[in-house]
């Protein structure tokens, strides 16, 4: 399974979405910027796309009104360890109220992995961040066992972007 993501303004991406009627696409926005997400077995249905292989998935990507993209740049030597850690994740997020979907995404042409989660709304995501399940899922962070303390894993700091569903 693959995920393809393209960025642009809402009007432009709405037109792309409407032209690809046979595809399952998710259009979301953040201010003046929008993102169009396509999940399929093949290639992107639009010219400019960041493409990823789905390493792990749960839930339906088309559900949820709030998307969180945790963008994590990983060195080539750190990829194997990073992927092992995420494949062994606690899997407690799926039981969280308001959770819709998660995709662990390996980049096809860059160094930046994406952990994409979809939520009913922003409040559901914030509740997850403040939950005991979140604390448990991230309990090794900042410790000697945490991947964040391993040398040569991350090429630069991670960053988060969030989007709301476009009606």
PDB file of N, CA and C in Angstrom, residues 2-4 50-53 79 106-110 112:
ATOM      1  N   UNK A   2       0.450   2.270  -0.684  1.00  0.00           N
ATOM      2  CA  UNK A   2       1.183   3.528  -0.783  1.00  0.00           C
ATOM      3  C   UNK A   2       0.292   4.700  -0.371  1.00  0.00           C
ATOM      4  N   UNK A   3       0.948   5.741   0.075  1.00  0.00           N
ATOM      5  CA  UNK A   3       0.290   7.024   0.335  1.00  0.00           C
ATOM      6  C   UNK A   3       1.024   8.064  -0.505  1.00  0.00           C
ATOM      7  N   UNK A   4       0.243   8.916  -1.160  1.00  0.00           N
ATOM      8  CA  UNK A   4       0.789  10.019  -1.944  1.00  0.00           C
ATOM      9  C   UNK A   4       0.190  11.307  -1.398  1.00  0.00           C
ATOM     10  N   UNK A  50       4.622  13.712  -2.799  1.00  0.00           N
ATOM     11  CA  UNK A  50       5.542  13.012  -1.923  1.00  0.00           C
ATOM     12  C   UNK A  50       4.925  11.630  -1.743  1.00  0.00           C
ATOM     13  N   UNK A  51       5.672  10.592  -2.081  1.00  0.00           N
ATOM     14  CA  UNK A  51       5.124   9.241  -2.024  1.00  0.00           C
ATOM     15  C   UNK A  51       5.816   8.421  -0.952  1.00  0.00           C
ATOM     16  N   UNK A  52       5.028   7.525  -0.344  1.00  0.00           N
ATOM     17  CA  UNK A  52       5.481   6.722   0.788  1.00  0.00           C
ATOM     18  C   UNK A  52       4.961   5.293   0.657  1.00  0.00           C
ATOM     19  N   UNK A  53       5.719   4.359   1.215  1.00  0.00           N
ATOM     20  CA  UNK A  53       5.237   3.001   1.413  1.00  0.00           C
ATOM     21  C   UNK A  53       4.636   2.940   2.808  1.00  0.00           C
ATOM     22  N   UNK A  79      17.587   4.097   9.522  1.00  0.00           N
ATOM     23  CA  UNK A  79      16.291   3.632   9.016  1.00  0.00           C
ATOM     24  C   UNK A  79      15.852   2.302   9.626  1.00  0.00           C
ATOM     25  N   UNK A 106       7.075   5.183   5.117  1.00  0.00           N
ATOM     26  CA  UNK A 106       8.486   5.229   4.708  1.00  0.00           C
ATOM     27  C   UNK A 106       8.574   6.053   3.415  1.00  0.00           C
ATOM     28  N   UNK A 107       9.430   7.077   3.401  1.00  0.00           N
ATOM     29  CA  UNK A 107       9.541   7.913   2.205  1.00  0.00           C
ATOM     30  C   UNK A 107      10.187   7.144   1.054  1.00  0.00           C
ATOM     31  N   UNK A 108       9.719   7.413  -0.150  1.00  0.00           N
ATOM     32  CA  UNK A 108      10.314   6.784  -1.330  1.00  0.00           C
ATOM     33  C   UNK A 108      11.462   7.620  -1.900  1.00  0.00           C
ATOM     34  N   UNK A 109      11.421   8.954  -1.673  1.00  0.00           N
ATOM     35  CA  UNK A 109      12.438   9.798  -2.293  1.00  0.00           C
ATOM     36  C   UNK A 109      13.068  10.824  -1.363  1.00  0.00           C
ATOM     37  N   UNK A 110      12.847  10.713  -0.085  1.00  0.00           N
ATOM     38  CA  UNK A 110      13.458  11.670   0.848  1.00  0.00           C
ATOM     39  C   UNK A 110      13.899  10.916   2.098  1.00  0.00           C
ATOM     40  N   UNK A 112      12.542  11.767   5.116  1.00  0.00           N
ATOM     41  CA  UNK A 112      11.556  12.110   6.138  1.00  0.00           C
ATOM     42  C   UNK A 112      10.395  11.124   6.186  1.00  0.00           C
TER      43      UNK A 112
END
